[in-house]
Short mmCIF file of C-alpha atoms and ligand atoms in Angstrom, two decimals:
data_model
loop_
_atom_site.label_atom_id
_atom_site.label_comp_id
_atom_site.label_asym_id
_atom_site.label_seq_id
_atom_site.Cartn_x
_atom_site.Cartn_y
_atom_site.Cartn_z
CA UNK A 1 -11.75 -10.63 1.97
CA UNK A 2 -12.69 -12.33 -0.98
CA UNK A 3 -10.10 -14.78 -3.53
CA UNK A 4 -6.88 -15.49 -3.05
CA UNK A 5 -4.51 -14.66 -0.31
CA UNK A 6 -1.22 -14.31 -1.84
CA UNK A 7 0.94 -12.47 0.12
CA UNK A 8 0.35 -13.07 4.62
CA UNK A 9 2.50 -11.03 7.02
CA UNK A 10 3.02 -11.89 10.77
CA UNK A 11 4.65 -9.94 13.23
CA UNK A 12 6.80 -8.47 10.98
CA UNK A 13 9.61 -6.13 12.93
CA UNK A 14 11.98 -3.54 11.49
CA UNK A 15 14.40 -1.89 13.17
CA UNK A 16 17.37 1.12 12.52
CA UNK A 17 19.87 1.67 14.55
CA UNK A 18 20.29 5.97 14.85
CA UNK A 19 21.93 8.20 17.17
CA UNK A 20 20.27 10.90 19.01
CA UNK A 21 22.48 13.25 20.73
CA UNK A 22 25.34 11.05 21.36
CA UNK A 23 23.49 7.83 22.36
CA UNK A 24 22.92 5.11 19.90
CA UNK A 25 19.39 3.90 19.71
CA UNK A 26 17.10 1.10 17.98
CA UNK A 27 14.29 2.24 16.55
CA UNK A 28 11.34 -0.06 15.90
CA UNK A 29 9.95 1.92 11.95
CA UNK A 30 7.65 -1.52 11.71
CA UNK A 31 6.54 -2.64 14.67
CA UNK A 32 4.91 -5.69 14.79
CA UNK A 33 2.60 -5.52 11.80
CA UNK A 34 0.54 -8.47 10.30
CA UNK A 35 -1.83 -8.24 6.78
CA UNK A 36 -2.37 -9.71 3.87
CA UNK A 37 -3.08 -9.68 0.55
CA UNK A 38 -6.26 -11.16 -2.35
CA UNK A 39 -5.39 -11.92 -5.83
CA UNK A 40 -6.62 -8.95 -7.61
CA UNK A 41 -6.79 -6.58 -3.67
CA UNK A 42 -5.73 -2.94 -3.33
CA UNK A 43 -4.95 -2.14 0.61
CA UNK A 44 -4.47 0.93 0.96
CA UNK A 45 -1.32 1.88 4.07
CA UNK A 46 -2.06 4.88 5.66
CA UNK A 47 -0.35 7.05 8.19
CA UNK A 48 1.62 10.20 9.08
CA UNK A 49 5.26 11.00 8.13
CA UNK A 50 7.38 8.61 9.73
CA UNK A 51 4.40 5.81 10.94
CA UNK A 52 7.04 3.40 8.66
CA UNK A 53 5.26 2.86 5.64
CA UNK A 54 8.44 3.39 3.61
CA UNK A 55 10.45 0.97 5.94
CA UNK A 56 7.01 -1.56 5.80
CA UNK A 57 7.04 -1.36 1.16
CA UNK A 58 10.96 -1.81 1.49
CA UNK A 59 10.70 -4.68 3.33
CA UNK A 60 8.00 -6.76 1.33
CA UNK A 61 9.94 -5.94 -1.62
CA UNK A 62 13.42 -6.78 -0.55
CA UNK A 63 15.11 -3.45 0.34
CA UNK A 64 15.42 -3.34 4.16
CA UNK A 65 15.54 -7.15 5.74
CA UNK A 66 12.69 -7.47 8.65
CA UNK A 67 14.48 -8.53 12.17
CA UNK A 68 11.71 -10.66 12.94
CA UNK A 69 8.55 -12.15 11.29
CA UNK A 70 6.68 -14.07 8.49
CA UNK A 71 6.30 -13.21 5.30
CA UNK A 72 4.44 -15.58 3.07
CA UNK A 73 4.41 -15.59 -0.52
CA UNK A 74 1.97 -17.55 -2.95
CA UNK A 75 2.81 -19.93 0.00
CA UNK A 76 6.51 -19.48 0.34
CA UNK A 77 7.97 -17.93 2.85
CA UNK A 78 10.64 -15.27 1.73
CA UNK A 79 12.28 -14.11 4.96
CA UNK A 80 16.02 -15.29 4.89
CA UNK A 81 15.08 -16.82 1.43
CA UNK A 82 18.02 -16.87 -0.56
CA UNK A 83 19.64 -17.10 -3.68
CA UNK A 84 16.40 -18.59 -6.71
CA UNK A 85 13.28 -18.01 -3.84
CA UNK A 86 15.04 -14.32 -3.63
CA UNK A 87 14.75 -13.80 -6.99
CA UNK A 88 11.54 -15.14 -7.25
CA UNK A 89 10.38 -12.49 -4.40
CA UNK A 90 11.89 -9.34 -6.41
CA UNK A 91 10.02 -10.12 -9.33
CA UNK A 92 7.22 -10.54 -7.84
CA UNK A 93 6.70 -8.11 -5.67
CA UNK A 94 7.85 -5.12 -7.69
CA UNK A 95 8.49 -1.29 -5.79
CA UNK A 96 6.74 2.07 -7.42
CA UNK A 97 8.68 4.68 -5.88
CA UNK A 98 7.70 8.14 -4.67
CA UNK A 99 10.08 10.28 -6.52
CA UNK A 100 9.85 9.02 -10.30
CA UNK A 101 13.07 11.37 -10.74
CA UNK A 102 15.51 9.62 -7.70
CA UNK A 103 14.26 5.56 -8.80
CA UNK A 104 15.31 6.82 -12.41
CA UNK A 105 19.50 6.23 -13.41
CA UNK A 106 19.92 9.59 -15.26
CA UNK A 107 22.45 7.86 -17.47
CA UNK A 108 20.08 4.99 -19.15
CA UNK A 109 17.71 5.05 -21.88
CA UNK A 110 13.94 4.52 -20.56
CA UNK A 111 13.30 1.35 -22.42
CA UNK A 112 16.61 0.11 -20.65
CA UNK A 113 15.42 1.27 -17.15
CA UNK A 114 11.46 -0.62 -17.99
CA UNK A 115 13.16 -3.37 -18.60
CA UNK A 116 15.62 -4.02 -16.15
CA UNK A 117 14.00 -6.58 -13.94
CA UNK A 118 13.24 -8.48 -16.62
CA UNK A 119 17.05 -8.50 -18.10
CA UNK A 120 18.54 -8.86 -14.56
CA UNK A 121 15.89 -12.08 -14.41
CA UNK A 122 17.04 -13.64 -18.09
CA UNK A 123 13.12 -12.74 -19.15
CA UNK A 124 13.96 -12.19 -23.17
CA UNK A 125 14.50 -14.73 -25.20
CA UNK A 126 16.33 -12.33 -27.76
CA UNK A 127 16.21 -8.28 -28.42
CA UNK A 128 13.28 -8.75 -31.04
CA UNK A 129 11.10 -9.93 -27.35
CA UNK A 130 12.73 -7.24 -25.60
CA UNK A 131 12.03 -4.46 -27.64
CA UNK A 132 8.21 -5.01 -28.30
CA UNK A 133 7.95 -6.12 -24.93
CA UNK A 134 9.18 -2.26 -23.72
CA UNK A 135 7.05 -0.83 -26.15
CA UNK A 136 4.10 -2.33 -25.25
CA UNK A 137 4.85 -1.99 -21.57
CA UNK A 138 4.65 2.10 -22.43
CA UNK A 139 1.90 1.95 -24.55
CA UNK A 140 0.47 0.00 -21.14
CA UNK A 141 1.47 2.84 -19.08
CA UNK A 142 0.35 6.42 -21.59
CA UNK A 143 3.28 6.41 -23.08
CA UNK A 144 4.43 6.12 -27.34
CA UNK A 145 6.86 3.41 -27.67
CA UNK A 146 9.28 5.86 -28.95
CA UNK A 147 10.20 7.22 -25.65
CA UNK A 148 12.25 3.72 -25.44
CA UNK A 149 15.51 6.15 -26.84
CA UNK A 150 14.72 8.58 -25.09
CA UNK A 151 16.57 9.64 -21.56
CA UNK A 152 14.81 10.48 -17.88
CA UNK A 153 15.75 14.71 -18.72
CA UNK A 154 13.75 14.96 -21.56
CA UNK A 155 10.88 13.58 -19.60
CA UNK A 156 8.06 15.78 -17.13
CA UNK A 157 7.24 14.40 -13.49
CA UNK A 158 4.04 12.59 -15.05
CA UNK A 159 6.44 11.18 -18.14
CA UNK A 160 8.25 9.56 -15.31
CA UNK A 161 6.31 8.45 -12.70
CA UNK A 162 4.16 6.74 -16.08
CA UNK A 163 8.26 5.03 -16.50
CA UNK A 164 8.45 3.75 -12.57
CA UNK A 165 5.02 2.10 -12.97
CA UNK A 166 5.70 0.34 -16.57
CA UNK A 167 9.64 -0.62 -14.39
CA UNK A 168 7.48 -1.93 -11.95
CA UNK A 169 4.87 -4.30 -14.38
CA UNK A 170 7.77 -5.53 -16.66
CA UNK A 171 7.63 -8.36 -16.57
CA UNK A 172 3.89 -9.35 -14.72
CA UNK A 173 4.89 -8.35 -11.46
CA UNK A 174 1.64 -10.55 -9.00
CA UNK A 175 2.23 -7.09 -6.80
CA UNK A 176 3.02 -3.65 -6.54
CA UNK A 177 3.98 -2.06 -3.36
CA UNK A 178 3.21 1.64 -4.36
CA UNK A 179 4.70 4.14 -2.00
CA UNK A 180 3.08 7.55 -2.57
CA UNK A 181 2.84 7.64 -6.23
CA UNK A 182 1.97 10.72 -7.23
CA UNK A 183 2.31 13.01 -4.46
CA UNK A 184 5.83 14.46 -5.44
CA UNK A 185 3.56 14.91 -8.60
CA UNK A 186 2.34 18.71 -10.02
CA UNK A 187 -1.84 18.37 -8.45
CA UNK A 188 -2.93 18.65 -12.33
CA UNK A 189 -1.30 15.39 -13.58
CA UNK A 190 -2.20 13.61 -9.53
CA UNK A 191 -5.18 12.16 -11.32
CA UNK A 192 -4.10 10.98 -14.40
CA UNK A 193 -1.34 8.69 -12.15
CA UNK A 194 -3.95 7.99 -10.50
CA UNK A 195 -6.41 7.05 -13.04
CA UNK A 196 -3.83 5.11 -14.76
CA UNK A 197 -2.88 2.93 -11.84
CA UNK A 198 -7.11 2.15 -11.36
CA UNK A 199 -6.69 1.07 -14.67
CA UNK A 200 -4.37 -0.91 -14.89
CA UNK A 201 -5.12 -3.20 -11.14
CA UNK A 202 -8.37 -3.84 -13.52
CA UNK A 203 -6.55 -4.86 -16.70
CA UNK A 204 -3.95 -6.53 -15.48
CA UNK A 205 -6.05 -7.42 -11.90
CA UNK A 206 -2.89 -6.44 -9.56
CA UNK A 207 -2.88 -6.53 -6.56
CA UNK A 208 -1.37 -3.39 -4.94
CA UNK A 209 -0.36 -1.96 -1.51
CA UNK A 210 -1.05 1.34 -2.28
CA UNK A 211 0.88 3.43 0.50
CA UNK A 212 0.19 7.10 1.28
CA UNK A 213 -0.09 9.55 3.99
CA UNK A 214 -3.27 11.34 1.86
CA UNK A 215 -6.91 8.81 2.87
CA UNK A 216 -8.38 11.02 0.36
CA UNK A 217 -6.38 8.75 -2.20
CA UNK A 218 -6.73 5.18 -0.24
CA UNK A 219 -9.89 5.81 -0.82
CA UNK A 220 -9.81 6.09 -4.53
CA UNK A 221 -8.11 3.18 -5.25
CA UNK A 222 -8.06 1.11 -2.49
CA UNK A 223 -11.23 -1.50 -1.06
CA UNK A 224 -9.32 -1.96 1.98
CA UNK A 225 -7.36 0.14 4.17
CA UNK A 226 -5.33 -0.47 7.20
CA UNK A 227 -4.06 2.67 9.48
CA UNK A 228 -0.80 2.87 10.33
CA UNK A 229 0.57 4.52 13.46
CA UNK A 230 3.87 4.26 15.09
CA UNK A 231 5.13 1.58 12.90
CA UNK A 232 1.69 -0.54 14.43
CA UNK A 233 -1.47 -0.78 12.97
CA UNK A 234 -4.31 0.30 14.35
CA UNK A 235 -6.99 -0.05 12.54
CA UNK A 236 -8.21 -2.19 9.40
CA UNK A 237 -11.63 -2.64 7.97
CA UNK A 238 -12.68 -2.11 4.59
CA UNK A 239 -11.91 1.60 2.24
CA UNK A 240 -16.21 2.24 2.52
CA UNK A 241 -16.49 1.35 6.12
CA UNK A 242 -13.61 3.56 7.43
CA UNK A 243 -14.42 6.86 5.73
CA UNK A 244 -17.60 6.41 6.80
CA UNK A 245 -17.24 4.75 9.67
CA UNK A 246 -13.79 5.44 11.22
CA UNK A 247 -13.90 4.17 15.05
CA UNK A 248 -9.89 3.74 16.49
CA UNK A 249 -9.52 8.00 17.38
CA UNK A 250 -6.62 8.50 15.15
CA UNK A 251 -9.21 7.27 12.32
CA UNK A 252 -11.03 9.34 13.40
CA UNK A 253 -8.67 11.93 13.52
CA UNK A 254 -6.51 11.37 9.97
CA UNK A 255 -10.84 11.38 8.18
CA UNK A 256 -12.37 14.52 9.89
CA UNK A 257 -8.58 16.53 8.09
CA UNK A 258 -9.80 15.10 4.85
CA UNK A 259 -11.26 18.31 3.01
CA UNK A 260 -14.92 18.61 2.29
CA UNK A 261 -16.47 20.55 0.59
CA UNK A 262 -19.70 19.85 2.18
CA UNK A 263 -19.78 21.35 5.66
CA UNK A 264 -22.83 18.66 7.10
CA UNK A 265 -20.61 16.27 5.83
CA UNK A 266 -17.69 17.01 8.07
CA UNK A 267 -16.50 14.90 11.04
CA UNK A 268 -17.91 17.13 14.34
CA UNK A 269 -15.41 17.57 17.76
CA UNK A 270 -12.74 17.19 14.49
CA UNK A 271 -9.66 16.19 16.67
CA UNK A 272 -6.16 18.12 16.61
CA UNK A 273 -2.96 16.10 15.32
CA UNK A 274 -0.63 18.00 16.29
CA UNK A 275 2.90 16.87 16.03
CA UNK A 276 3.79 13.91 14.72
CA UNK A 277 5.13 11.62 17.35
CA UNK A 278 9.15 10.96 17.40
CA UNK A 279 10.18 7.08 17.55
CA UNK A 280 12.74 7.66 20.91
CA UNK A 281 10.06 8.44 23.32
CA UNK A 282 7.41 5.48 22.77
CA UNK A 283 5.26 5.78 25.61
CA UNK A 284 4.77 2.33 27.64
CA UNK A 285 1.17 1.91 26.61
CA UNK A 286 -0.98 2.76 23.37
CA UNK A 287 1.41 4.81 21.07
CA UNK A 288 -1.48 7.02 20.76
CA UNK A 289 -2.94 7.56 23.57
CA UNK A 290 -0.75 11.16 24.52
CA UNK A 291 -2.67 12.93 21.50
CA UNK A 292 -5.76 10.71 22.46
CA UNK A 293 -9.42 12.15 23.67
CA UNK A 294 -10.46 9.53 24.99
CA UNK A 295 -7.47 8.28 26.81
CA UNK A 296 -7.91 6.34 30.24
CA UNK A 297 -5.18 5.10 32.68
CA UNK A 298 -5.11 1.54 30.97
CA UNK A 299 -4.42 3.47 27.63
CA UNK A 300 -1.07 4.86 29.28
CA UNK A 301 0.12 1.52 30.30
CA UNK A 302 -1.28 -1.72 27.91
CA UNK A 303 0.04 -1.84 24.97
CA UNK A 304 -3.92 -2.18 22.84
CA UNK A 305 -3.86 -5.30 20.58
CA UNK A 306 -5.77 -5.79 17.35
CA UNK A 307 -9.33 -7.34 17.58
CA UNK A 308 -12.36 -7.96 15.81
CA UNK A 309 -14.89 -5.03 16.13
CA UNK A 310 -18.60 -5.36 13.70
CA UNK A 311 -18.93 -7.03 10.83
CA UNK A 312 -16.59 -6.40 7.71
CA UNK A 313 -13.41 -8.66 8.94
CA UNK A 314 -12.66 -4.74 10.50
CA UNK A 315 -10.51 -5.03 13.30
CA UNK A 316 -9.21 -2.55 15.56
CA UNK A 317 -6.03 -1.45 18.50
CA UNK A 318 -8.28 0.13 21.18
CA UNK A 319 -9.37 0.04 24.51
CA UNK A 320 -12.22 2.23 24.26
CA UNK A 321 -13.81 1.80 21.30
N1 ATP B 1 17.23 3.17 6.78
C1 ATP B 1 17.17 4.43 7.98
N2 ATP B 1 17.91 4.66 9.40
C2 ATP B 1 17.24 4.85 10.48
N3 ATP B 1 16.04 5.37 10.09
C3 ATP B 1 15.17 4.99 9.21
C4 ATP B 1 16.12 4.67 8.22
N4 ATP B 1 14.59 4.11 7.31
C5 ATP B 1 13.68 4.77 7.91
N5 ATP B 1 13.51 5.25 9.20
C6 ATP B 1 13.26 5.86 10.43
O1 ATP B 1 12.51 4.45 10.32
C7 ATP B 1 11.14 5.19 10.92
C8 ATP B 1 9.33 5.49 9.31
O2 ATP B 1 10.15 5.93 8.41
P1 ATP B 1 9.07 5.65 7.02
O3 ATP B 1 10.38 5.72 5.79
O4 ATP B 1 9.14 3.86 7.31
O5 ATP B 1 8.66 6.79 7.34
P2 ATP B 1 6.74 6.66 6.47
O6 ATP B 1 5.85 6.55 6.87
O7 ATP B 1 7.27 6.78 4.80
O8 ATP B 1 7.18 8.33 6.37
P3 ATP B 1 6.27 9.76 5.59
O9 ATP B 1 5.53 9.58 5.11
O10 ATP B 1 6.96 10.55 5.23
O11 ATP B 1 7.57 8.82 3.91
C9 ATP B 1 11.33 7.36 10.59
O12 ATP B 1 11.66 7.13 12.10
C10 ATP B 1 12.48 7.61 10.18
O13 ATP B 1 13.20 8.28 9.88
MG1 MG B 2 8.03 7.26 3.15
#
């Protein structure tokens, strides 16, 4: 990893109480995640539905409270932060949500939505400065400044997500948590919005946690990838390393599932993914063991811990690699 580390998460656990068949359970959506992010770096978080990606992202922007762990932002510990510390975290780490329709207030003019975080923090000295910042931010996301006076219902899905991105970059954030920012959009506009995010990444030197279930999309924007399975990171390495030489059997299955036009590039012996697991029936040993073609007796009883394997700072949690 290059550059200064600005975000460091250690052993983060986030659990929810849930009910099933009349019984109360506590399910761990994020089960001891550690990661770090350097200035200007994009870390992709990939994994199938329910593995805890959104919950991890929400914990990092202060929308859910972790049960335990450490979360260090630019040298300041954030878990349990209140008052000015919490405000600083909310301004510094900003989320782009999956569904731009649900995340925009329909009764609010676009300009007011874009300026919301800055307004709450008393960022602007006067109205002229505020209007100029809104216009510049709309321009930066490829929208005409006149959109400031419009309402969400007047915009297309792609335009709304551009507004969602504008909301996250005013005032300039240090970290963006982008939660499946293109998956709710028409295929035809997905590439445009992804290109916009890559341009902003380069222009603003944004650090990003880019969450997606699609390793193909992650591969385009991220320099490193963390693969999550049932609330845990099971493999983490540089994007090319993960895509070209996936080692964890779950990562191999994900990479094999990326559509490839050239049959010779397809991974042989692709693994059937089957049904995603349920947090209510977490296995004792490795959570992936019930689906894993390499599982041995040890995998059924012993939870594998992340360890360094090979070059590129790759970490992997598997007994058999
Ligand atoms: N507020 C909540 N209350 C109870 N359970 C929750 C809550 N939020 C998430 N969960 C549970 O936590 C687990 C992880 O959910 P999360 O939304 O983080 O997954 P995800 O990886 O983002 O999935 P997807 O790809 O479908 O968006 C799921 O089992 C989910 O049902
Ligand atoms: Mg999600």
